[in-house]
Each structure stands twice: as C-alpha cells, then as structure tokens.
Amino acid sequence: MVFKMNTLFSELIEKDRWIRIAYNRVRSSDQFDFEISNIVETFLNDYITANSISILDVVKMYNKFTSLYSRHIREFLSTGKYPLELGKVAKFTRAEYDVVLILSIVLSLHRHLIFKKLKSVISQLNGNTLLVGIGSGIEITFFDLFNINVDAYDISIASFVKKKFSRHSLIEEYFTGDNGKYSNIFAIELMEHLPDPLEFSEICYRSLKPGGHFYFTTATNIPQADHTINFNDLDLFELDLKKIGFSVSENLLIKHEAMDEKLHATNNWYGLKKQE
C-alpha cells in the first residue's frame, strides 16, 4: 500500500524536527494503521479550526508537554513518586492537553496501538454501549466509524464535542451507575486519573448486563502530570477485579518506547466479562 502523508502532518513535520522524528518512527512500524492516521488528522484539523489554534501553536503545545514530561520522568526515577505526590500541579489548558493527546496517537506507538485495539474491539460490538471519559472526543470518532451510538459521560464536555457528536447521548456529570443497562463499557486512559479505580470498577460491574464486557486501560510507571494512580501491581489489581465478579478475558501488555530505559513504562489493555 502506498501511504500519502496528510496535509496537516506534512505542515507539522516541516515545522518541527522532533515531531518529524516521532511521526516517522510510528509510521515505519509494521503495526502502523493508515486509517487511524487519517482519522486523527481529520479530527485534529477540525479541533484546531474550531478552537482557532494555529499549526505553530500545535508545535508549541507538543514541545511544552514533552519537555515537562521528560522532567517528571527524571523526578520519578529519583524519587519513585508521581508529580501530584510531589505537590506539583499541571499547568495546561484544556486545549493544550487535548491537542497533545490527539497528536500523540500518531507520534507515540503505544497510543497508536491502544487506538488500534479500540478500533478492533468496536468493530465487533453488539448491544448498549457506554463510554466513560470523553476528553477531546477522539474516541467517539471510532464508534462513529462503525455507526454505533453511545452514552458518554464526562464531568466537563467541550462545546466542540457537544456540537460534533450531538447524535450521541452526552452526559456532563460523574457516572454513578445504571444497573444492568449496558452490554459494553469503555474507559480508555481513564483509570490512572481516578482516586479509586476499584470503586469505579464495581460501579461498572453493576451497570453491565450479565455476560457484559468492560474494556479499559491501565498505566504503569507513566509519571504524567495528572496521573493519580500507578498500576505497579497488576496481579493484585486483577485479584481484586475477580473478587468483584469479573473474569479477565484479555490482558494485553503495550510497552512504551523508552524515553529512559530505567522507566519500564507500559499500558495494559483489559477486557473483562461479567458473570452470566
């Protein structure tokens, strides 16, 4: 297959050497998904247009984020603590955070693989579906790809998301449960932001139909500025999930490209099933 680089990515690569290196590294992987790249380019273009963000602004946002993350990695390796544990507060606007996370789907292989897995799972869905944690809205684009309507919760939903995904049921509040309503629940890159992931997992268990599925990711040794939980004992976490009533049908390890070889940063994609 011949892959033609998108216009937006071409401009970004022209503007910044580090973005060019990261993009080419992901693109050269045999796991690179052309369709995901096109989805991200279209979504990012819509996002920055709606929010009056220039290409140069995107470059500045990305470099600001990666520079701070590099510092937090060094601090984590020397202290064993995440930024919030050290009393450091993230200083990013909502737009800065969204832009970086959208862009990183094609600049970081681990995030590219998370979304590749998400696309694969969504393509096989049946039944009522819930997404907890909307963020920029990029995940909903993948449900749209397969014409699947979702209920989607977040404590704050941007006007861009409300307008773009108006056909879905968007609920601007904490998800506190809806007994036995859903066949599928997704929480992608959310668990590490929660004060109590097990309590949230119990809420999702109650909200699933018998035989329903709970899909989520965890983050280990990823000292991002807004992460509250380090999943550094997944064996214990899985035991606790089984006590709730889940069976683990899938646990996919996704390693990060090493910014520092001592970090051993990983994500895990989980597929859980509620007892019949």
C-alpha atoms as one frame of an Amber mdcrd trajectory, in Angstrom:
protein
   0.000   0.000   0.000   1.233   3.472  -0.839   0.682   5.883   2.029   0.306
   9.548   1.220   1.052  11.830   4.128  -1.783  14.090   5.191  -1.555  17.843
   4.698  -1.707  18.706   8.392   1.026  16.229   9.328   3.173  17.497   6.460
   2.962  21.008   7.871   3.738  19.863  11.404   6.711  17.808  10.262   8.037
  20.763   8.305   7.778  22.975  11.383   9.424  20.734  13.975  12.253  18.173
  13.862  11.115  16.255  16.968   7.589  15.829  15.638   9.084  14.616  12.346
  11.243  12.023  14.126   8.348  10.773  16.269   5.919  10.585  13.352   8.356
   8.732  11.108   9.138   6.252  13.903   5.464   5.347  14.337   4.801   5.350
  10.596   7.692   2.940   9.976   6.256   0.369  12.389   4.690  -2.720  10.818
   1.765  -2.092  13.202   1.012   1.368  11.806  -2.654   1.774  10.860  -3.252
   4.103   7.911  -6.924   4.540   8.703  -6.189   5.665  12.258  -3.698   8.209
  10.941  -6.341   9.640   8.609  -8.943   9.751  11.392  -6.561  11.577  13.726
  -5.516  14.076  11.049  -9.136  14.907  10.218 -10.148  15.166  13.869  -7.162
  17.310  14.833  -7.791  19.616  11.902 -11.437  20.022  12.970 -10.385  20.616
  16.577  -7.775  23.292  15.908 -10.015  25.018  13.369 -12.914  25.164  15.842
 -10.618  26.487  18.571  -8.611  28.906  16.352  -5.315  27.121  17.034  -2.512
  27.541  14.514  -0.010  24.934  13.331   2.711  26.791  15.206   0.550  26.688
  18.361   0.255  22.912  17.986   4.042  22.585  17.807   4.489  24.755  20.904
   1.874  22.753  22.822   3.529  19.452  21.951   7.020  20.631  22.890   5.792
  22.151  26.150   4.147  18.882  27.149   7.052  16.608  26.197   9.573  18.862
  27.911   7.615  18.760  31.163   7.069  15.006  30.886  10.822  14.455  30.453
  11.413  16.365  33.684   8.754  14.367  35.509  10.382  11.134  34.340  13.700
  12.225  35.840  11.990  13.130  39.110  10.090   9.831  39.193  13.274   7.824
  38.637  14.975   9.619  41.516  12.028   9.700  43.982   9.630   6.932  42.919
   6.791   9.460  43.111   4.423  10.964  40.580   4.209  14.771  40.149   0.981
  15.041  42.177   2.632  13.144  45.037   5.394  15.759  44.974   2.859  18.580
  45.115   3.334  19.614  41.502   0.210  20.867  39.739  -0.217  20.507  35.983
  -0.277  23.848  34.178  -2.045  23.040  30.939  -5.159  24.494  29.399  -7.858
  22.101  28.221  -6.946  22.858  24.600  -3.230  22.203  25.194  -3.973  18.866
  26.815  -6.435  17.799  24.119  -4.157  18.745  21.233  -1.201  16.822  22.655
  -3.245  13.692  23.341  -4.825  13.746  19.896  -1.480  14.266  18.180   0.269
  11.623  20.277  -1.891   8.893  18.698   0.363   9.205  15.646   3.533  10.290
  17.458   3.666   7.562  20.131   3.477   3.915  19.122   1.918   2.820  22.420
  -1.013   5.225  21.984  -1.332   4.222  18.347  -1.642   0.592  19.457  -4.252
   1.456  22.099  -6.421   3.055  19.434  -5.767   0.222  17.014  -7.052  -2.172
  19.662 -10.009   0.119  20.387 -10.964   0.136  16.712 -10.748  -3.638  16.525
 -12.964  -4.173  19.571 -15.547  -1.587  18.495 -15.856  -3.259  15.085 -17.311
  -6.355  16.794 -19.701  -4.721  19.292 -23.332  -5.561  19.940 -25.737  -4.061
  22.481 -25.931  -0.855  24.507 -22.547   0.817  24.872 -21.177   3.285  27.414
 -18.025   5.408  27.223 -16.780   6.983  30.457 -14.323   9.825  29.963 -14.863
  11.804  26.762 -11.882  14.154  26.781 -11.288  15.644  23.349 -13.901  13.318
  21.840 -11.485  11.395  19.614 -12.662   8.017  20.982 -16.248   8.728  19.886
 -14.985   9.095  16.312 -14.150   5.388  16.343 -17.689   4.480  17.403 -18.968
   6.671  14.564 -16.734   4.719  12.193 -18.952   1.678  12.802 -22.204   3.636
  13.215 -22.509   2.789  16.923 -24.371   5.163  19.230 -23.001   5.544  22.753
 -23.900   7.061  26.068 -20.827   9.118  27.015 -20.046  10.657  30.407 -17.565
  13.315  31.461 -17.590  15.929  34.202 -16.770  18.595  31.617 -17.678  18.401
  27.929 -16.321  20.989  25.498 -18.709  22.792  23.155 -16.735  21.388  20.196
 -17.550  17.845  21.354 -21.206  18.640  22.012 -21.608  20.032  18.511 -19.602
  17.370  16.682 -21.199  14.395  18.432 -24.716  15.645  19.003 -26.271  12.367
  17.800 -24.849  10.584  20.847 -26.144  10.861  24.410 -23.563  13.099  26.119
 -23.951  13.420  29.889 -21.947  16.090  31.724 -21.630  14.553  35.188 -19.907
  11.763  37.080 -21.006   8.288  36.087 -22.504   6.768  39.247 -24.018   3.659
  37.689 -27.074   2.416  35.844 -27.917  -1.094  36.998 -27.805  -3.733  34.281
 -28.182  -1.322  31.359 -25.077  -1.905  29.248 -23.571  -4.721  27.224 -20.256
  -2.850  26.844 -18.459  -0.238  28.927 -15.263   1.535  27.833 -12.876   3.566
  29.996  -9.833   4.286  27.848  -6.892   6.046  29.550  -9.127   6.958  32.476
  -8.309   4.623  35.377  -4.971   6.268  36.199  -6.812   9.572  36.741  -9.308
   8.213  39.286  -8.977   8.341  43.082 -10.332   4.775  43.409 -10.256   2.582
  40.263 -11.712  -0.421  42.126 -14.752   1.531  43.276 -15.278   2.646  39.683
 -14.901  -0.975  38.513 -17.636  -2.028  40.962 -19.930   0.666  39.553 -19.251
  -0.618  36.032 -19.895  -4.220  37.135 -23.334  -3.274  38.488 -24.065  -1.334
  35.288 -23.356  -4.276  32.985 -25.828  -6.880  31.854 -24.892 -10.486  32.731
 -22.176 -11.518  30.290 -21.380  -7.856  29.538 -17.878  -6.573  28.841 -15.747
  -3.898  30.498 -12.827  -2.573  28.424 -10.224  -0.268  29.937  -6.534   0.553
  30.042  -4.101   0.932  32.907  -0.862   2.910  33.091   2.303   1.732  34.831
   5.322   3.962  35.502   3.907   6.843  33.478   4.556   9.939  35.634   2.275
  12.262  33.718   1.315  15.471  35.488  -2.335  14.487  36.033  -1.931  10.795
  36.894  -3.006   9.846  40.407  -2.527   6.065  40.338   0.477   3.977  39.323
  -0.653   0.445  38.451   2.566  -1.182  39.628   0.911  -4.357  41.000  -1.421
  -5.627  38.304  -1.559  -9.138  39.789  -3.142  -7.721  42.950  -5.415  -5.473
  40.894  -6.650  -8.445  38.870  -7.367 -10.406  42.067  -9.479  -7.513  43.309
 -11.343  -7.374  39.981 -12.119 -11.082  40.267 -13.465 -10.525  43.788 -15.903
  -8.012  42.292 -17.117 -10.764  39.960 -15.221 -10.133  36.735 -13.295 -12.695
  34.747 -10.271 -11.448  32.803 -10.716 -12.395  29.161  -7.832 -10.277  27.872
  -4.781  -8.531  29.278  -2.637  -7.056  26.511   0.706  -5.524  27.507   1.685
  -2.441  25.480   5.252  -1.308  26.108   6.351   2.301  25.651   9.256   3.320
  23.518  11.928   4.066  26.079  12.447   7.758  26.832  14.582   6.265  29.588
  15.422   2.547  29.706  15.036   2.523  33.501  11.418   3.686  33.350   9.757
   0.482  32.051   6.562   2.362  31.217   3.627   0.286  29.986  -0.079   0.341
  29.326  -2.292  -2.718  29.654  -5.469  -3.195  27.651  -8.023  -5.172  29.667
 -11.123  -6.973  28.536 -13.270  -8.155  31.463 -16.502 -10.094  31.476 -19.316
 -10.032  33.995 -20.547 -13.409  35.103 -23.564 -14.737  33.185
